[in-house]
CSV table of C-alpha atoms in Angstrom, one decimal:
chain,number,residue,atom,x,y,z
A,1,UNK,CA,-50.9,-22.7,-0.1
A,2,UNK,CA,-47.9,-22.9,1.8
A,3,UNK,CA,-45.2,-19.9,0.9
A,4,UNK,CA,-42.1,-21.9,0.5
A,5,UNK,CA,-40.1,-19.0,-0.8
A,6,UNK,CA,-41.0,-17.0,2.4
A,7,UNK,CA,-39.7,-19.3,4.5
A,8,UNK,CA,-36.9,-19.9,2.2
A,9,UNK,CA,-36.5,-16.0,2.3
A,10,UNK,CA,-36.6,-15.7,5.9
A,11,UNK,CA,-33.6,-18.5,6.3
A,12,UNK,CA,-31.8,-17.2,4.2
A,13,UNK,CA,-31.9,-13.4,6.4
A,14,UNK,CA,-31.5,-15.8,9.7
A,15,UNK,CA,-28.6,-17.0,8.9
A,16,UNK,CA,-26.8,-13.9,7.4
A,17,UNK,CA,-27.8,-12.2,10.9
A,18,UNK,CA,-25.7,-15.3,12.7
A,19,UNK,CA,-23.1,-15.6,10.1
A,20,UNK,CA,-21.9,-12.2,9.1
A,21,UNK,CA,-20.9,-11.1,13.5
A,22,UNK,CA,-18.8,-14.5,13.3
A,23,UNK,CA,-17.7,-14.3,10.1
A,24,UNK,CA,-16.0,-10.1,11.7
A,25,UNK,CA,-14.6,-11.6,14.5
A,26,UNK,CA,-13.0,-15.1,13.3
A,27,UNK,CA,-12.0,-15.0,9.8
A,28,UNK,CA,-8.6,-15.9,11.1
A,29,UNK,CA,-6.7,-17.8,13.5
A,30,UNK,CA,-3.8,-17.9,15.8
A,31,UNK,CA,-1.3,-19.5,14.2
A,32,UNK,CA,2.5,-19.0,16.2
A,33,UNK,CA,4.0,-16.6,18.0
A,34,UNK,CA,8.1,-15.7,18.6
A,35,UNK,CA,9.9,-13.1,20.3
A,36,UNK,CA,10.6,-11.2,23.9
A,37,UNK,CA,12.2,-8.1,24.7
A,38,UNK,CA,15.9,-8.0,24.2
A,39,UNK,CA,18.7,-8.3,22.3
A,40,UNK,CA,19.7,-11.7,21.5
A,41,UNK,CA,19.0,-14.0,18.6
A,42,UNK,CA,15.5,-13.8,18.1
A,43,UNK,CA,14.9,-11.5,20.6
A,44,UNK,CA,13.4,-7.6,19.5
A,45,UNK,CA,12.8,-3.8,21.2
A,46,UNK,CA,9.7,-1.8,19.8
A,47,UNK,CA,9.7,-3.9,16.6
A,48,UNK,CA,7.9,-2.4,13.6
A,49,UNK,CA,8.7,-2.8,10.2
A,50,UNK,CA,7.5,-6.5,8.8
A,51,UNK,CA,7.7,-8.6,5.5
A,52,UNK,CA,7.3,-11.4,4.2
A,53,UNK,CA,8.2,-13.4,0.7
A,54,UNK,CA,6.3,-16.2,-1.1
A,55,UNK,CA,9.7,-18.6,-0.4
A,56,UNK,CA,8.9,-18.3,3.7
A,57,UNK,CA,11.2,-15.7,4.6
A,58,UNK,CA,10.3,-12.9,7.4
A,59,UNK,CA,11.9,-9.7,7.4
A,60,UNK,CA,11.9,-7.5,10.4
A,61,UNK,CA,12.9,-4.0,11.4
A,62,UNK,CA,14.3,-4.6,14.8
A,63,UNK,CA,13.1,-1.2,15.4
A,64,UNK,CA,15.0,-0.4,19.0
A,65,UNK,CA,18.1,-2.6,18.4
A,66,UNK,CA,19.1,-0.8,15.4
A,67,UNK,CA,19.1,-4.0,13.2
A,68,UNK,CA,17.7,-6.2,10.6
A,69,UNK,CA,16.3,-9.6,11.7
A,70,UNK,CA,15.8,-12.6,9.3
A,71,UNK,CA,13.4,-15.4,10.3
A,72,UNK,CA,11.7,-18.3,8.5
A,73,UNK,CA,7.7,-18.5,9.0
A,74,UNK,CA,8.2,-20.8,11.5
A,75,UNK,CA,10.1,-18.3,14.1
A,76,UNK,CA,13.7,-20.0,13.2
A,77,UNK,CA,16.2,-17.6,13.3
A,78,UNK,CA,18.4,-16.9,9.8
A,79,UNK,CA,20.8,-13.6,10.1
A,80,UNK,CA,20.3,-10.2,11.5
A,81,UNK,CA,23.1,-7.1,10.8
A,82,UNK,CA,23.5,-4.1,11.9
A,83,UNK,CA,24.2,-1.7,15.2
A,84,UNK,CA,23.4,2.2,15.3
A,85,UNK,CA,24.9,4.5,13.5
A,86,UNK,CA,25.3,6.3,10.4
A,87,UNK,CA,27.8,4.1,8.8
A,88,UNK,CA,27.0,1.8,5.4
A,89,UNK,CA,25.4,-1.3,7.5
A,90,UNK,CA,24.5,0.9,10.3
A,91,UNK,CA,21.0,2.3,11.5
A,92,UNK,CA,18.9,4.8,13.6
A,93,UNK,CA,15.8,3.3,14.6
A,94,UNK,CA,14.9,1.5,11.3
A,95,UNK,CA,11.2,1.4,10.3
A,96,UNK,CA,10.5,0.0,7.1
A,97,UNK,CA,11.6,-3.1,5.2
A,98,UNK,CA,10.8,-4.9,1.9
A,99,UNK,CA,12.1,-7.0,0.0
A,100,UNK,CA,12.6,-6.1,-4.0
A,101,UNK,CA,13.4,-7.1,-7.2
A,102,UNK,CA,16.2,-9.4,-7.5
A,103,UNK,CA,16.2,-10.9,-3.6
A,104,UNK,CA,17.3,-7.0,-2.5
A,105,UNK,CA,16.1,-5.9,0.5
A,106,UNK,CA,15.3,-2.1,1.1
A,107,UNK,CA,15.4,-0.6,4.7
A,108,UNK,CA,14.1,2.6,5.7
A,109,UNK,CA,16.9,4.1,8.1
A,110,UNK,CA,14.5,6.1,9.4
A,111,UNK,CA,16.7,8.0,12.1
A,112,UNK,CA,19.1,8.6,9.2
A,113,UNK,CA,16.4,9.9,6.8
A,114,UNK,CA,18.1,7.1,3.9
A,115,UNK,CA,16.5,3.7,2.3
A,116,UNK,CA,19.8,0.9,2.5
A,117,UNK,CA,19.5,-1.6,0.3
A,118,UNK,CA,21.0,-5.2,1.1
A,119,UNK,CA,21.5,-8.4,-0.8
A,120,UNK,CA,19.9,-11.6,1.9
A,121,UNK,CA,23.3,-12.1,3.3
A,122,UNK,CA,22.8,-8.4,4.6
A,123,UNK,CA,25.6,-7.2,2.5
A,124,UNK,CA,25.5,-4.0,1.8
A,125,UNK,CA,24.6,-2.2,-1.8
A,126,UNK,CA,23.8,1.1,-1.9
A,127,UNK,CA,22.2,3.5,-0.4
A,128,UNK,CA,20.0,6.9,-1.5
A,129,UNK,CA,18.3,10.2,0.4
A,130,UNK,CA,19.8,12.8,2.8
A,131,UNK,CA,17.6,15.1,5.5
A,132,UNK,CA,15.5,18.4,3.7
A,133,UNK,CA,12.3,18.7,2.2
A,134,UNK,CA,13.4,18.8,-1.4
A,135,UNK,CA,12.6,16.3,-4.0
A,136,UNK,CA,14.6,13.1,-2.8
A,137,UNK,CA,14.9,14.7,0.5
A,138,UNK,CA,13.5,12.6,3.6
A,139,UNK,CA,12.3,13.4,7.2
A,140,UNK,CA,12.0,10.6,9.2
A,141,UNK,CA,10.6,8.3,6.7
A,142,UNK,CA,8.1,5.3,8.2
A,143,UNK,CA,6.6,3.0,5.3
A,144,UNK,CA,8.1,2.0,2.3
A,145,UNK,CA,6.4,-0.6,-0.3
A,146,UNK,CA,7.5,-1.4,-4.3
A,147,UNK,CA,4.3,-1.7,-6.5
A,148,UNK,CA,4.1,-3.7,-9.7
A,149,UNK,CA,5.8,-0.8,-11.7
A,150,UNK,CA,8.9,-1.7,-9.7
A,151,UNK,CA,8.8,1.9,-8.1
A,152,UNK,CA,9.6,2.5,-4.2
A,153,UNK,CA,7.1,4.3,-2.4
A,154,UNK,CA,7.9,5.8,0.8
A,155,UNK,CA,6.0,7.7,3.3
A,156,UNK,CA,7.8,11.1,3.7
A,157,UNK,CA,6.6,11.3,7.2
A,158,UNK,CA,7.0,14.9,8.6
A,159,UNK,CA,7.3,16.0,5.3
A,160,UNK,CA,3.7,14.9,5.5
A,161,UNK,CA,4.0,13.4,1.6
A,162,UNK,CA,4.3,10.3,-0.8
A,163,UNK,CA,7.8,10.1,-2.4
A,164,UNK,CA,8.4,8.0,-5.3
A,165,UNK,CA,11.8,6.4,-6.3
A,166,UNK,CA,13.4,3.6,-8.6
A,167,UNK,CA,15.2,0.4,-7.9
A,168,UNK,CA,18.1,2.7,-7.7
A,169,UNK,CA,17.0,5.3,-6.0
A,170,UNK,CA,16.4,8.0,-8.4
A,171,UNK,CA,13.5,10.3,-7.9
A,172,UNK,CA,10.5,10.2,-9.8
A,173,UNK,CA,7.6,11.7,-8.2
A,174,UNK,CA,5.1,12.6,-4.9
A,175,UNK,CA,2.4,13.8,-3.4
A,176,UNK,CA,1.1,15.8,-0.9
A,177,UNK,CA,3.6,17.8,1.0
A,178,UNK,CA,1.0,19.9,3.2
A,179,UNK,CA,-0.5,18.9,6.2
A,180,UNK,CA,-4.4,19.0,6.7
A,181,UNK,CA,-7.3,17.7,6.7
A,182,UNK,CA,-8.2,17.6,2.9
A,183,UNK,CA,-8.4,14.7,0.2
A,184,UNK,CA,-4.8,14.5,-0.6
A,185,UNK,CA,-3.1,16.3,2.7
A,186,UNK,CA,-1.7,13.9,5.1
A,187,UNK,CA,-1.1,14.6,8.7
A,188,UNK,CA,2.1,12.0,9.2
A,189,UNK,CA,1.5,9.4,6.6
A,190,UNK,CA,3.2,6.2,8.3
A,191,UNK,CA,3.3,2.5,6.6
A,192,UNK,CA,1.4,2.3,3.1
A,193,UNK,CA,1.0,-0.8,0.3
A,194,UNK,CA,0.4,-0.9,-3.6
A,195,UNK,CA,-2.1,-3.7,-4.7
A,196,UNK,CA,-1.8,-5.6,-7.8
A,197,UNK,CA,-3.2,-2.7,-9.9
A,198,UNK,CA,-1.0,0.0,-8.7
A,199,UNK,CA,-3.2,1.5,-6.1
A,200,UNK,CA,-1.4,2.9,-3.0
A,201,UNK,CA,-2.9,2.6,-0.1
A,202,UNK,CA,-1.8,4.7,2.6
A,203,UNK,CA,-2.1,4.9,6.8
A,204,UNK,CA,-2.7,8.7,7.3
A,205,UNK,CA,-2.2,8.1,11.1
A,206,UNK,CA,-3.2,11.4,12.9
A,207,UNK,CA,-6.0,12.1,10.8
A,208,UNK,CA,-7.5,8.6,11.4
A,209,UNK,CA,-8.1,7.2,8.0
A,210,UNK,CA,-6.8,5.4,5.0
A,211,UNK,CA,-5.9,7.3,1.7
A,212,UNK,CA,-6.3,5.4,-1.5
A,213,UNK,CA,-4.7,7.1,-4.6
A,214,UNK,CA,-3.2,6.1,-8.0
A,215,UNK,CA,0.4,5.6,-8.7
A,216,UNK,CA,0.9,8.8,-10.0
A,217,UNK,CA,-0.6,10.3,-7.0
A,218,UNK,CA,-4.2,10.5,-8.2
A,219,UNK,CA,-6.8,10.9,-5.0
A,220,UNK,CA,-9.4,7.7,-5.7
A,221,UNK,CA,-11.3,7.4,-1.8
A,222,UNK,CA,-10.4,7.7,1.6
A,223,UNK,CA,-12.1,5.6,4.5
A,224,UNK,CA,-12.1,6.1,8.4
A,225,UNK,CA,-12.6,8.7,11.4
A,226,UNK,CA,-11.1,8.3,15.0
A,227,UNK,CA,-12.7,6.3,17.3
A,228,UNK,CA,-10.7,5.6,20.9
A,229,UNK,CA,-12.4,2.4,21.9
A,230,UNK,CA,-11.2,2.6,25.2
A,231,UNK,CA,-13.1,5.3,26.4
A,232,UNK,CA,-15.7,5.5,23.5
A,233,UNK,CA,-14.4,8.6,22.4
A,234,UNK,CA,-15.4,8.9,19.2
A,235,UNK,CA,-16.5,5.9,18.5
A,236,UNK,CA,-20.2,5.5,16.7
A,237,UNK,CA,-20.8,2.4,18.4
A,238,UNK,CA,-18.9,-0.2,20.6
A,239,UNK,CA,-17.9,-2.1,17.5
A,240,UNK,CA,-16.4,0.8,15.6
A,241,UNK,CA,-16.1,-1.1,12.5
A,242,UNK,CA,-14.2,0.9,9.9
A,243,UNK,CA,-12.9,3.2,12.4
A,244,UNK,CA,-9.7,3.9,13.9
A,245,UNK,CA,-7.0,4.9,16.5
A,246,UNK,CA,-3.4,6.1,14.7
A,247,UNK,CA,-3.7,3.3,12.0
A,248,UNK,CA,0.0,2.7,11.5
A,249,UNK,CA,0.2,0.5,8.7
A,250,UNK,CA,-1.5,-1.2,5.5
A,251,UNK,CA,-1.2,-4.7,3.8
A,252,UNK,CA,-2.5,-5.5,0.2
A,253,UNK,CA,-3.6,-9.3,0.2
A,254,UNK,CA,-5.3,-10.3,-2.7
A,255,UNK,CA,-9.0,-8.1,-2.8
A,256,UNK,CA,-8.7,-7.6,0.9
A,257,UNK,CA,-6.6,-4.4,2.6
A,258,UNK,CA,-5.9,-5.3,6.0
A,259,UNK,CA,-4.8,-2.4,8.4
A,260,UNK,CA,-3.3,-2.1,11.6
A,261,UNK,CA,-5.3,-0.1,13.8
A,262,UNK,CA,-2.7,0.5,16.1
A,263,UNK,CA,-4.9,2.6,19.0
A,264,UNK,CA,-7.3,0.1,19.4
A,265,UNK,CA,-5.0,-3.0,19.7
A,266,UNK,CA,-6.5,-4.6,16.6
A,267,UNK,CA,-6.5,-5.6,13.0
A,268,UNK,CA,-9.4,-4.3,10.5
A,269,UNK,CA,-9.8,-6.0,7.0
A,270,UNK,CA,-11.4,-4.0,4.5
A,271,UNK,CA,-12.4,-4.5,0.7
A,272,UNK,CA,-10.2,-2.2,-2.1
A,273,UNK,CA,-13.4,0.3,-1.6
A,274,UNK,CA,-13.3,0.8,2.2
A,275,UNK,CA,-15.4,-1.6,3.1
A,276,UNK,CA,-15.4,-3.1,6.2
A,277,UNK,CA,-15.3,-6.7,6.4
A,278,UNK,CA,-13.6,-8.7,9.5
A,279,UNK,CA,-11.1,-8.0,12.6
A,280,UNK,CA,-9.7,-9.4,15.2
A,281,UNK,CA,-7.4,-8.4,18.3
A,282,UNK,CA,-7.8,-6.7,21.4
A,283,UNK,CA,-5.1,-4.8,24.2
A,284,UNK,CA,-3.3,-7.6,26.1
A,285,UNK,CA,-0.3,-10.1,25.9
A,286,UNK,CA,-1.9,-13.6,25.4
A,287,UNK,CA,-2.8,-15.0,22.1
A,288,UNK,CA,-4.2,-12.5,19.6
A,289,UNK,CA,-4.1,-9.9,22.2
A,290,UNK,CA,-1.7,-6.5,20.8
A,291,UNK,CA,0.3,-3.9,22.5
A,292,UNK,CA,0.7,-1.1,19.6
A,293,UNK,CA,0.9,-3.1,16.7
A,294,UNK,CA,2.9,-1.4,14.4
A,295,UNK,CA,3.4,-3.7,11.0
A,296,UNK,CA,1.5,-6.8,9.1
A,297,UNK,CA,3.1,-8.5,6.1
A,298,UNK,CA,0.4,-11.2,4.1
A,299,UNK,CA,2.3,-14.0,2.3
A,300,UNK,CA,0.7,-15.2,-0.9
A,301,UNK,CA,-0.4,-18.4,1.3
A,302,UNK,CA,-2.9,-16.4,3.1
A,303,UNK,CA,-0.4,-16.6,6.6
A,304,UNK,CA,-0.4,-13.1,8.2
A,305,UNK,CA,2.6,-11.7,10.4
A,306,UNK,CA,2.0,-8.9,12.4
A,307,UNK,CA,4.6,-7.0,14.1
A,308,UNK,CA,3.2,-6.7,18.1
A,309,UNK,CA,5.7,-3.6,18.6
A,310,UNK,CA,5.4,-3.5,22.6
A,311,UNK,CA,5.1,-6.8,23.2
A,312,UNK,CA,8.7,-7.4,21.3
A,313,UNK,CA,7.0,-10.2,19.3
A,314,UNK,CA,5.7,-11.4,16.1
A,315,UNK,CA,2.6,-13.4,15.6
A,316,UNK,CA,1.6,-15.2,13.2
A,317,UNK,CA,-2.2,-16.0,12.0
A,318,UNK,CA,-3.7,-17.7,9.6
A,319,UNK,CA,-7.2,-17.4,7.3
């Protein structure tokens, strides 16, 4: 008697073994791209903070030029502000942007260890945090996300912790605080995300992993090792799925965390648990193709933005 259910069985394997490759290397698409180096409308240096909102507006820490540059999804220029400095308005080598509560948008001065908070005309509100390591204090502070709770958190960078704030910048909490190796220790946490939960997801760049706490700091799973793809280094095969190269930053999208794996010139998708499940990218300038990525905002549409930092552009993908 013919064994239907065999053959049915082995189908079934065949075409998960064709499927799943394709499925890792083109679960998105190029969509757009904008920018070149300078410092004109439009134009960015070493760009790395990135945002976007559900209404189709791009934010963008002009890292380099010391400003803030508006854009809608399509690349069309809106406003920018700012110039360097340590003035209200002004910045040193900003890093992080969001946009909160209210249609205020938070900037991490980074250079000026402060977050400035702006309304969308880029005027200014108020601003909180000052250089130290005490509770409040920042030192050079890289990513900065608000989680449902309506909390800041901000990666404390060489402070090597998680700081937690309100809408108006008053302490709350953090994390961390000693550098190492261990489930909990950072060694120069850099851009992180909260998913619709209240998870926080963080890049722990020179350890080569993502962190995965609680909002009150509580250590749930990390994922990752280094692997330097150009030379193998580390790497436990040439796909290195699930490995990384000074992952820089984090997106929460739905049940999906995508990170920037800056290193390796490419984007890695991963389930809330660490699992890996597409990519895409590799080192170059054409389509697709990344020079040290260094941010990736997801709007609820499913477009993705990612800041390509040394190629002074944005592009724009789709899934």
């Amino acid at each position: 008697m013919f064994d239907w259910g065999r053959v049915f069985r082995v189908l079934v394997l065949t075409l998960a073994v064709l499927v799943v490759p394709m499925l890792a290397q083109e679960a998105v698409s190029f969509v757009r791209e904008w920018g070149n180096m300078g410092s004109g409308f439009g134009e960015f240096n070493a760009l790395e903070g990135i945002d976007v909102t559900d209404d189709g507006l791009v934010l963008v820490a002009d890292t380099e030029n010391h400003r803030v540059q508006l854009f809608d999804t399509s690349g069309i220029f809106v406003d920018r502000w700012g110039s360097m400095g340590s003035e209200p308005g002004q910045f040193v080598s900003p890093e992080g942007i969001i946009m909160g509560p209210g249609g205020f948008i938070y900037v991490l001065d980074s250079g000026n260890d402060r977050v400035q908070v702006f309304d969308t005309n880029g005027t200014f509100i108020r601003s909180w945090g000052q250089s130290g390591e005490a509770e409040g204090q920042l030192s050079l502070p890289i990513g900065i996300a608000i989680g449902p709770d309506n909390n800041v958190y901000i990666s404390d960078t060489l402070n090597q912790r998680i700081q937690v704030f309100s809408l108006q910048g008053d302490f709350i909490r953090s994390w961390g605080g000693e550098r190492g190796t261990e489930p909990g220790q950072f060694q120069f946490p850099v851009g992180l995300d909260v998913d619709d939960q209240g998870d926080v997801y963080v890049a722990d760049n020179a350890n080569s992993r993502i962190q995965k706490f609680s909002a009150e700091g509580q250590f749930i799973v990390e994922w990752g090792s280094n692997c330097e793809l150009e030379s193998g280094e580390g790497c436990v095969d040439d796909e290195a799925n699930g490995q990384f190269s000074g992952p820089f930053d984090v997106a929460s999208a739905g049940d999906l965390i995508y990170v920037v794996d800056q290193g390796n010139q490419r984007i890695q998708a991963f389930d809330q648990e660490g699992q890996f499940q597409f990519k895409w990218g590799n080192s170059g300038a054409g389509e697709s193709q990344f020079a040290f990525p260094k941010g990736i905002a997801v709007q609820s549409d499913g477009l993705i933005f990612v800041a390509d930092s040394d190629n002074h552009r944005i592009q724009a993908f789709e899934r």
